[in-house]
Amino acid sequence: MSLMRNREIFGTSEDETQELDHSKDTENAKEIENLRQESQMLQNIRNSMGTPDFAKQVFAKVFTDDIDRLRSMDDMWKSRKPPEPLHYDLIAKEATSIDTGVSRRDQTSWSLVENFVVFSDSLRRLSDRMNQVRLSSTGNAAASILTFDKDDEDTLDFVAATANLRSIIFGIETRSKFDIKQMAGNIIPAIATTNAMTAGLCILQAFKVLRDSLGKARMVFLEQSALRVINSDVLKPPNPNCNVCGVTQSRLVVDASRATLNDLVEDILKLQLGYGDEFSVNNEVGTLYDPELDDNLSKTFSELGIKGDSFLTIIDDDDDNPRVNLTLAIAEQSLPESSKPILVPGKLDIARKPRANGGIVNDGARTINGNATSTPVPVNGDVKRKRSADESNIEEDRAIKYPRVPKRKFEDDDLVLVEDSGNGAILIEDD
């Protein structure tokens, strides 16, 4: 809030625009009136620039009135300490013995009174500069502004003192002028530079897409800790397990007045794309079709409320080798009576979902992440793996901490005997 006020004092006010007529907006009449009063108050402060009361008016607005209004919102302070407003006259009495040269002590944090002195003095300096800029701008509104520069002592003093006074109000630790100069000098350029580099790299890769050279496109990374700042890698194929790139997307051209859901199910999904019987058709409303819900097959797309720019999702429920989800974007178009009322433009290749176990058992060998290994794969518990040294040590430690209880000999009158046959089954014998 205070940064906004400062920009409106030494820059272009957002209120220097033609005022809108809200006389008919009775519901927000009170809020509009408050905004109008706020705008008028800021304009009065700008007009007082160069007068002895200028610093007092700015201080009272930012550090007293705005904070009092913030404290009046009781719900905000139920679980945290409310801010404490500052009062100009009380602090001014203590500031009479503080020299304005305190601003040159940039390695130490200033006290409340010292921040007040730097605030008032820097505001006076900026006010004088602003008046000189206005006189020399000859009516050029764009030139009648002051911009922040970390190497400009006047603007840096003002920002440092204002930030510290605001921190004191909210119980936040204050910082030295040197610390604030570091923050202001490093963060903003770093963000701007990184954004510019990222935007440039995106455009370079976009050229390859526009030239239909997607195979030459690369994933590019900006890394701070690597030997090279910019690194690249080839594009990865879609991951079938990913909810974003694992979904096949295509366009479905339909004549909504003639195309029926049965045309989609039989002609497109089953005949053209090779789906089996176990799949469902869904949209944002819910399920339109599945093997147990065929009431909508005879209805047209218009009757089902399926319109252009909407989407249908096809979910393959095949148990053995299901496809990834297929999302079809509906494009309404009047098709000739002699043609089919629904079609998928181009060839569509739908990937299959990977198996849940991630490996393939074949002749006692297994495949892990696409690499074959000769390690035997347990099948029905017949093949056992030799324990590693670490696992053996773990077993020994466990045996020391938790010694086995000796088996008790059962008497003849015991009712149940539980034995482990070695294959995971529990055998309960009875007489």
Coordinates of C-alpha atoms in Angstrom, one line a residue:
M1 CA 0.0 0.0 0.0
S2 CA 2.7 2.4 0.9
L3 CA 4.6 1.7 -2.3
M4 CA 1.4 2.5 -4.2
R5 CA 1.1 5.8 -2.3
N6 CA 4.7 6.7 -3.1
R7 CA 4.2 6.0 -6.8
E8 CA 1.2 8.2 -6.9
I9 CA 3.0 11.1 -5.1
F10 CA 6.1 11.2 -7.2
G11 CA 4.7 9.5 -10.4
T12 CA 1.5 9.4 -12.4
S13 CA -1.6 9.0 -10.3
E14 CA -4.1 6.3 -11.3
D15 CA -6.8 8.9 -10.5
E16 CA -5.7 11.2 -13.4
T17 CA -8.3 9.7 -15.6
Q18 CA -11.9 10.6 -16.5
E19 CA -14.1 9.8 -13.6
L20 CA -16.9 7.3 -14.5
D21 CA -20.5 8.0 -13.7
H22 CA -21.6 5.4 -11.1
S23 CA -24.8 7.2 -10.1
K24 CA -27.0 4.3 -11.1
D25 CA -24.8 1.7 -9.2
T26 CA -26.7 2.0 -5.9
E27 CA -25.4 -1.3 -4.5
N28 CA -21.8 -0.1 -4.4
A29 CA -22.6 3.5 -3.7
K30 CA -20.9 3.5 -0.3
E31 CA -17.7 1.9 -1.7
I32 CA -17.6 4.3 -4.7
E33 CA -17.9 7.2 -2.3
N34 CA -15.0 5.9 -0.2
L35 CA -12.9 5.5 -3.3
R36 CA -13.8 9.1 -4.4
Q37 CA -12.8 10.4 -1.0
E38 CA -9.5 8.5 -1.1
S39 CA -8.8 9.9 -4.5
Q40 CA -9.4 13.4 -3.4
M41 CA -7.2 13.0 -0.3
L42 CA -4.3 11.8 -2.4
Q43 CA -4.8 14.7 -4.8
N44 CA -4.7 17.1 -1.8
I45 CA -1.4 15.5 -0.6
R46 CA 0.1 15.9 -4.1
N47 CA -1.0 19.6 -4.2
S48 CA 0.7 20.2 -0.8
M49 CA 4.2 19.2 -2.2
G50 CA 6.7 21.9 -1.3
T51 CA 4.8 23.2 1.7
P52 CA 5.9 22.7 5.4
D53 CA 3.0 20.3 6.0
F54 CA 3.8 18.0 3.1
A55 CA 5.8 15.4 5.1
K56 CA 3.2 15.4 7.9
Q57 CA 0.3 14.8 5.5
V58 CA 2.1 11.9 3.8
F59 CA 3.1 10.4 7.1
A60 CA -0.4 10.7 8.6
K61 CA -1.9 9.1 5.5
V62 CA 0.4 6.1 5.1
F63 CA 1.4 5.3 8.7
T64 CA -1.6 6.5 10.7
D65 CA -4.9 6.6 8.8
D66 CA -4.3 3.6 6.6
I67 CA -3.1 1.5 9.6
D68 CA -6.2 2.6 11.7
R69 CA -8.5 1.5 8.9
L70 CA -6.6 -1.8 8.7
R71 CA -6.9 -2.4 12.4
S72 CA -10.7 -1.9 12.2
M73 CA -10.9 -5.2 10.2
D74 CA -11.3 -7.3 13.4
D75 CA -11.4 -10.7 11.6
M76 CA -7.8 -10.2 10.3
W77 CA -6.3 -10.0 13.8
K78 CA -8.0 -12.9 15.6
S79 CA -4.9 -15.0 15.3
R80 CA -2.1 -12.5 15.0
K81 CA -0.9 -9.2 16.5
P82 CA -2.5 -6.1 14.9
P83 CA -0.3 -3.3 13.6
E84 CA 0.4 -0.3 15.7
P85 CA 0.0 3.1 14.0
L86 CA 2.6 5.8 14.3
H87 CA 1.8 9.4 15.1
Y88 CA 3.7 12.3 13.6
D89 CA 3.6 14.8 16.4
L90 CA 4.7 12.4 19.1
I91 CA 7.8 11.2 17.1
A92 CA 8.6 14.7 15.9
K93 CA 9.2 15.8 19.5
E94 CA 11.8 13.2 20.0
A95 CA 13.5 13.8 16.7
T96 CA 14.6 17.4 17.4
S97 CA 18.1 16.2 18.6
I98 CA 18.7 13.8 15.7
D99 CA 20.9 15.2 12.8
T100 CA 19.9 14.4 9.2
G101 CA 23.4 13.0 8.6
V102 CA 22.2 9.8 10.3
S103 CA 21.3 8.6 6.8
R104 CA 25.1 8.2 6.1
R105 CA 25.3 5.4 8.7
D106 CA 24.3 2.8 6.1
Q107 CA 25.7 -0.3 7.9
T108 CA 23.5 -0.1 11.0
S109 CA 19.8 -0.4 11.5
W110 CA 18.2 2.9 12.4
S111 CA 15.8 3.4 15.3
L112 CA 12.2 4.6 15.0
V113 CA 13.2 8.2 15.5
E114 CA 16.2 8.0 13.1
N115 CA 14.0 6.4 10.4
F116 CA 11.5 9.3 11.0
V117 CA 14.3 11.9 10.5
V118 CA 15.5 10.2 7.3
F119 CA 12.0 9.9 6.0
S120 CA 11.2 13.6 6.5
D121 CA 14.5 14.8 5.1
S122 CA 14.4 12.6 2.1
L123 CA 10.8 13.6 1.4
R124 CA 11.9 17.2 1.5
R125 CA 14.7 16.5 -1.0
L126 CA 12.5 14.6 -3.3
S127 CA 9.8 17.3 -3.1
D128 CA 12.3 20.0 -4.2
R129 CA 13.5 17.8 -7.1
M130 CA 9.9 17.1 -8.2
N131 CA 9.1 20.8 -8.3
Q132 CA 12.2 21.4 -10.4
V133 CA 11.3 18.6 -12.8
R134 CA 7.8 20.0 -13.2
L135 CA 9.2 23.4 -14.0
S136 CA 11.6 22.1 -16.6
S137 CA 9.2 19.6 -18.2
T138 CA 7.1 22.3 -20.0
G139 CA 3.9 20.4 -19.7
N140 CA 5.3 17.0 -20.6
A141 CA 3.5 14.7 -18.1
A142 CA 5.7 11.7 -18.9
A143 CA 8.8 13.7 -17.8
S144 CA 7.1 14.9 -14.5
I145 CA 8.0 11.8 -12.5
L146 CA 10.8 10.5 -10.3
T147 CA 12.0 6.9 -10.7
F148 CA 13.8 4.8 -8.1
D149 CA 17.4 4.1 -8.5
K150 CA 19.5 2.2 -5.9
D151 CA 22.4 4.5 -6.6
D152 CA 20.3 7.6 -6.1
E153 CA 20.8 8.6 -2.4
D154 CA 17.5 10.6 -2.2
T155 CA 15.3 7.8 -3.5
L156 CA 17.2 5.1 -1.6
D157 CA 16.9 7.0 1.7
F158 CA 13.2 7.5 1.2
V159 CA 12.6 3.8 0.3
A160 CA 14.8 2.5 3.2
A161 CA 13.1 4.8 5.8
T162 CA 9.6 4.1 4.5
A163 CA 10.2 0.3 4.5
N164 CA 11.6 0.4 8.0
L165 CA 8.7 2.5 9.4
R166 CA 6.3 0.0 7.9
S167 CA 8.2 -2.9 9.4
I168 CA 8.1 -1.3 12.8
I169 CA 4.3 -0.9 12.5
F170 CA 3.9 -4.7 11.8
G171 CA 6.6 -5.9 14.2
I172 CA 9.0 -6.9 11.5
E173 CA 12.8 -6.7 11.9
T174 CA 14.2 -3.6 10.3
R175 CA 17.2 -3.6 8.0
S176 CA 20.1 -1.3 7.4
K177 CA 20.3 1.0 4.4
F178 CA 23.1 -1.2 2.9
D179 CA 20.9 -4.3 3.2
I180 CA 18.0 -2.6 1.5
K181 CA 20.2 -1.4 -1.3
Q182 CA 21.4 -5.0 -1.8
M183 CA 17.8 -6.2 -2.0
A184 CA 16.7 -3.5 -4.3
G185 CA 19.8 -3.9 -6.5
N186 CA 19.8 -7.7 -6.9
I187 CA 16.3 -9.1 -6.9
I188 CA 14.6 -7.1 -9.6
P189 CA 17.3 -7.3 -12.2
A190 CA 17.8 -11.0 -11.5
I191 CA 14.1 -11.7 -12.1
A192 CA 14.0 -9.5 -15.3
T193 CA 17.1 -11.1 -16.7
T194 CA 15.9 -14.7 -16.1
N195 CA 12.5 -13.9 -17.6
A196 CA 14.2 -12.4 -20.7
M197 CA 16.5 -15.4 -21.2
T198 CA 13.5 -17.8 -20.8
A199 CA 11.4 -15.9 -23.2
G200 CA 14.2 -15.8 -25.8
L201 CA 14.8 -19.5 -25.5
C202 CA 11.1 -20.2 -25.9
I203 CA 10.9 -18.2 -29.1
L204 CA 13.9 -20.0 -30.5
Q205 CA 12.2 -23.3 -30.0
A206 CA 8.9 -22.0 -31.3
F207 CA 10.7 -21.2 -34.6
K208 CA 11.4 -24.9 -35.0
V209 CA 7.7 -25.7 -34.4
L210 CA 6.6 -23.2 -36.9
R211 CA 9.0 -24.6 -39.5
D212 CA 7.6 -28.0 -39.0
S213 CA 10.9 -29.2 -37.5
L214 CA 9.6 -30.5 -34.2
G215 CA 12.3 -33.3 -34.3
K216 CA 15.0 -30.6 -33.9
A217 CA 13.3 -28.9 -30.9
R218 CA 14.9 -29.3 -27.5
M219 CA 14.1 -29.0 -23.9
V220 CA 16.2 -26.1 -22.5
F221 CA 17.1 -25.7 -18.8
L222 CA 18.6 -22.7 -16.9
E223 CA 20.7 -24.1 -14.1
Q224 CA 22.5 -22.1 -11.4
S225 CA 24.7 -24.8 -9.9
A226 CA 25.8 -26.6 -13.1
L227 CA 29.0 -26.0 -15.1
R228 CA 27.0 -24.6 -17.9
V229 CA 24.2 -22.1 -17.3
I230 CA 22.1 -23.3 -20.3
N231 CA 21.7 -27.0 -20.9
S232 CA 19.4 -28.9 -23.3
D233 CA 18.0 -32.3 -23.9
V234 CA 15.9 -34.0 -26.6
L235 CA 12.2 -34.0 -26.3
K236 CA 10.8 -37.0 -24.3
P237 CA 8.0 -39.1 -25.6
P238 CA 4.6 -38.7 -23.8
N239 CA 4.5 -40.6 -20.5
P240 CA 1.4 -42.8 -20.5
N241 CA 1.1 -42.4 -16.7
C242 CA 1.0 -38.6 -16.9
N243 CA -2.3 -36.9 -16.6
V244 CA -1.3 -34.2 -19.1
C245 CA 1.0 -35.6 -21.8
G246 CA -0.4 -39.2 -21.3
V247 CA -3.7 -38.2 -22.8
T248 CA -4.2 -38.4 -26.5
Q249 CA -5.9 -35.4 -27.9
S250 CA -7.7 -35.0 -31.3
R251 CA -10.5 -33.1 -33.0
L252 CA -13.9 -34.6 -33.8
V253 CA -15.8 -32.9 -36.7
V254 CA -19.5 -33.4 -36.3
D255 CA -22.7 -32.4 -37.9
A256 CA -24.5 -32.0 -34.6
S257 CA -28.0 -32.1 -36.1
R258 CA -27.4 -35.5 -37.8
A259 CA -24.6 -37.2 -35.8
T260 CA -25.7 -39.6 -33.1
L261 CA -23.8 -41.1 -30.2
N262 CA -24.1 -44.4 -31.9
D263 CA -22.2 -43.0 -34.9
L264 CA -19.3 -42.1 -32.6
V265 CA -19.3 -45.5 -30.7
E266 CA -19.7 -47.8 -33.7
D267 CA -18.2 -46.0 -36.7
I268 CA -15.4 -44.1 -35.1
L269 CA -14.3 -45.8 -31.8
K270 CA -15.0 -49.4 -32.7
L271 CA -14.6 -49.6 -36.4
Q272 CA -12.0 -46.9 -37.2
L273 CA -10.0 -46.8 -34.0
G274 CA -10.3 -50.4 -32.9
Y275 CA -11.8 -50.1 -29.5
G276 CA -13.3 -53.2 -27.9
D277 CA -16.5 -53.3 -26.0
E278 CA -15.2 -52.1 -22.6
F279 CA -15.0 -48.3 -22.8
S280 CA -17.0 -45.3 -21.8
V281 CA -17.8 -41.9 -23.3
N282 CA -17.8 -38.9 -20.9
N283 CA -18.2 -35.2 -20.9
E284 CA -18.4 -32.5 -18.2
V285 CA -21.9 -33.6 -17.3
G286 CA -21.0 -37.2 -16.7
T287 CA -21.0 -40.6 -18.5
L288 CA -22.9 -40.6 -21.8
Y289 CA -22.2 -44.2 -22.7
D290 CA -20.7 -47.4 -21.3
P291 CA -21.6 -51.1 -21.9
E292 CA -24.4 -50.9 -19.3
L293 CA -25.6 -47.4 -20.3
D294 CA -26.8 -47.5 -24.0
D295 CA -29.9 -45.3 -23.7
N296 CA -28.3 -42.4 -25.4
L297 CA -27.0 -44.2 -28.5
S298 CA -29.9 -43.1 -30.7
K299 CA -29.7 -39.4 -29.6
T300 CA -28.1 -36.7 -31.7
F301 CA -25.3 -34.6 -30.4
S302 CA -27.7 -31.6 -30.3
E303 CA -30.1 -33.6 -28.2
L304 CA -27.3 -34.5 -25.8
G305 CA -26.2 -30.9 -25.5
I306 CA -22.8 -31.6 -27.1
K307 CA -21.8 -28.4 -28.8
G308 CA -18.7 -26.9 -30.5
D309 CA -15.7 -26.2 -28.3
S310 CA -16.7 -28.8 -25.8
F311 CA -14.9 -32.0 -25.1
L312 CA -15.5 -35.8 -24.9
T313 CA -13.3 -38.1 -23.0
I314 CA -13.0 -41.8 -24.0
I315 CA -11.8 -44.1 -21.2
D316 CA -10.7 -47.6 -22.2
D317 CA -11.6 -50.1 -19.6
D318 CA -10.1 -53.2 -21.2
D319 CA -8.5 -55.4 -18.6
D320 CA -5.6 -56.8 -20.8
N321 CA -4.2 -53.9 -22.8
P322 CA -6.1 -50.6 -22.3
R323 CA -5.4 -47.4 -24.2
V324 CA -4.6 -44.1 -22.6
N325 CA -7.5 -41.7 -22.3
L326 CA -8.6 -40.0 -25.5
T327 CA -9.9 -36.4 -25.4
L328 CA -11.9 -35.2 -28.5
A329 CA -12.5 -31.5 -29.1
I330 CA -15.8 -31.1 -30.8
A331 CA -15.8 -28.9 -33.9
E332 CA -19.3 -28.3 -35.3
Q333 CA -19.6 -28.2 -39.1
S334 CA -22.3 -28.7 -41.7
L335 CA -21.3 -31.8 -43.6
P336 CA -22.8 -32.9 -47.0
E337 CA -25.8 -35.3 -46.8
S338 CA -23.9 -37.9 -48.8
S339 CA -21.0 -38.0 -46.2
K340 CA -20.9 -39.4 -42.7
P341 CA -22.1 -37.0 -40.1
I342 CA -19.0 -37.5 -37.9
L343 CA -15.3 -37.9 -38.7
V344 CA -11.8 -37.7 -37.2
P345 CA -9.5 -35.7 -39.4
G346 CA -6.1 -37.4 -40.0
K347 CA -4.7 -40.6 -38.6
L348 CA -4.9 -41.1 -34.9
D349 CA -2.5 -43.3 -33.0
I350 CA -3.5 -44.0 -29.4
A351 CA -0.8 -45.3 -27.0
R352 CA -1.4 -48.2 -24.6
K353 CA -1.1 -47.8 -20.9
P354 CA 2.0 -49.5 -19.4
R355 CA 1.6 -52.6 -17.3
A356 CA 1.3 -51.9 -13.5
N357 CA 4.3 -54.2 -12.6
G358 CA 6.6 -52.3 -14.9
G359 CA 8.5 -55.5 -15.9
I360 CA 8.1 -58.5 -18.3
V361 CA 8.8 -62.0 -17.1
N362 CA 10.5 -64.1 -19.8
D363 CA 12.5 -67.4 -19.3
G364 CA 13.6 -66.5 -15.9
A365 CA 14.9 -63.1 -16.8
R366 CA 13.3 -59.7 -16.3
T367 CA 13.3 -56.3 -17.8
I368 CA 13.8 -53.2 -15.7
N369 CA 13.4 -49.7 -17.2
G370 CA 14.0 -51.3 -20.7
N371 CA 17.2 -53.1 -19.7
A372 CA 17.4 -56.9 -19.7
T373 CA 18.9 -58.6 -16.6
S374 CA 19.7 -62.2 -15.9
T375 CA 18.5 -62.1 -12.3
P376 CA 15.9 -64.8 -11.9
V377 CA 12.4 -63.7 -11.3
P378 CA 10.4 -65.4 -8.6
V379 CA 7.5 -67.3 -10.1
N380 CA 5.0 -68.8 -7.6
G381 CA 7.7 -68.6 -5.0
D382 CA 10.0 -71.2 -6.5
V383 CA 13.1 -69.1 -7.0
K384 CA 14.8 -67.6 -4.0
R385 CA 17.3 -64.7 -3.9
K386 CA 20.5 -64.8 -1.9
R387 CA 20.5 -62.3 0.9
S388 CA 23.0 -59.5 0.8
A389 CA 25.5 -58.8 3.6
D390 CA 23.5 -55.8 4.8
E391 CA 20.3 -57.9 5.0
S392 CA 22.2 -60.6 6.9
N393 CA 23.4 -58.0 9.5
I394 CA 19.9 -56.7 9.8
E395 CA 18.6 -60.2 10.6
E396 CA 21.3 -60.8 13.1
D397 CA 20.5 -57.5 14.9
R398 CA 16.9 -58.3 14.9
A399 CA 17.6 -61.8 16.4
I400 CA 19.5 -60.2 19.3
K401 CA 16.8 -57.6 20.1
Y402 CA 13.9 -60.0 19.6
P403 CA 15.0 -63.6 20.4
R404 CA 12.7 -66.3 19.3
V405 CA 10.4 -67.8 21.8
P406 CA 10.9 -71.6 22.1
K407 CA 8.2 -73.6 20.5
R408 CA 5.8 -75.1 23.1
K409 CA 4.8 -78.7 22.9
F410 CA 1.1 -79.0 22.4
E411 CA -0.9 -81.3 24.6
D412 CA -3.4 -83.8 23.2
D413 CA -6.3 -81.6 24.3
D414 CA -5.1 -78.5 22.3
L415 CA -7.8 -77.7 19.7
V416 CA -5.9 -76.1 16.8
L417 CA -2.5 -76.6 15.3
V418 CA -1.2 -73.9 12.9
E419 CA 1.7 -74.8 10.5
D420 CA 3.5 -72.9 7.8
S421 CA 3.8 -75.0 4.7
G422 CA 6.4 -72.7 3.2
N423 CA 4.2 -71.5 0.3
G424 CA 2.4 -68.7 2.2
A425 CA -0.7 -70.8 2.9
I426 CA -1.8 -71.6 6.5
L427 CA -2.9 -75.1 7.2
I428 CA -5.3 -75.7 10.1
E429 CA -5.5 -79.4 11.1
D430 CA -8.2 -80.8 13.1
D431 CA -8.8 -84.3 14.5

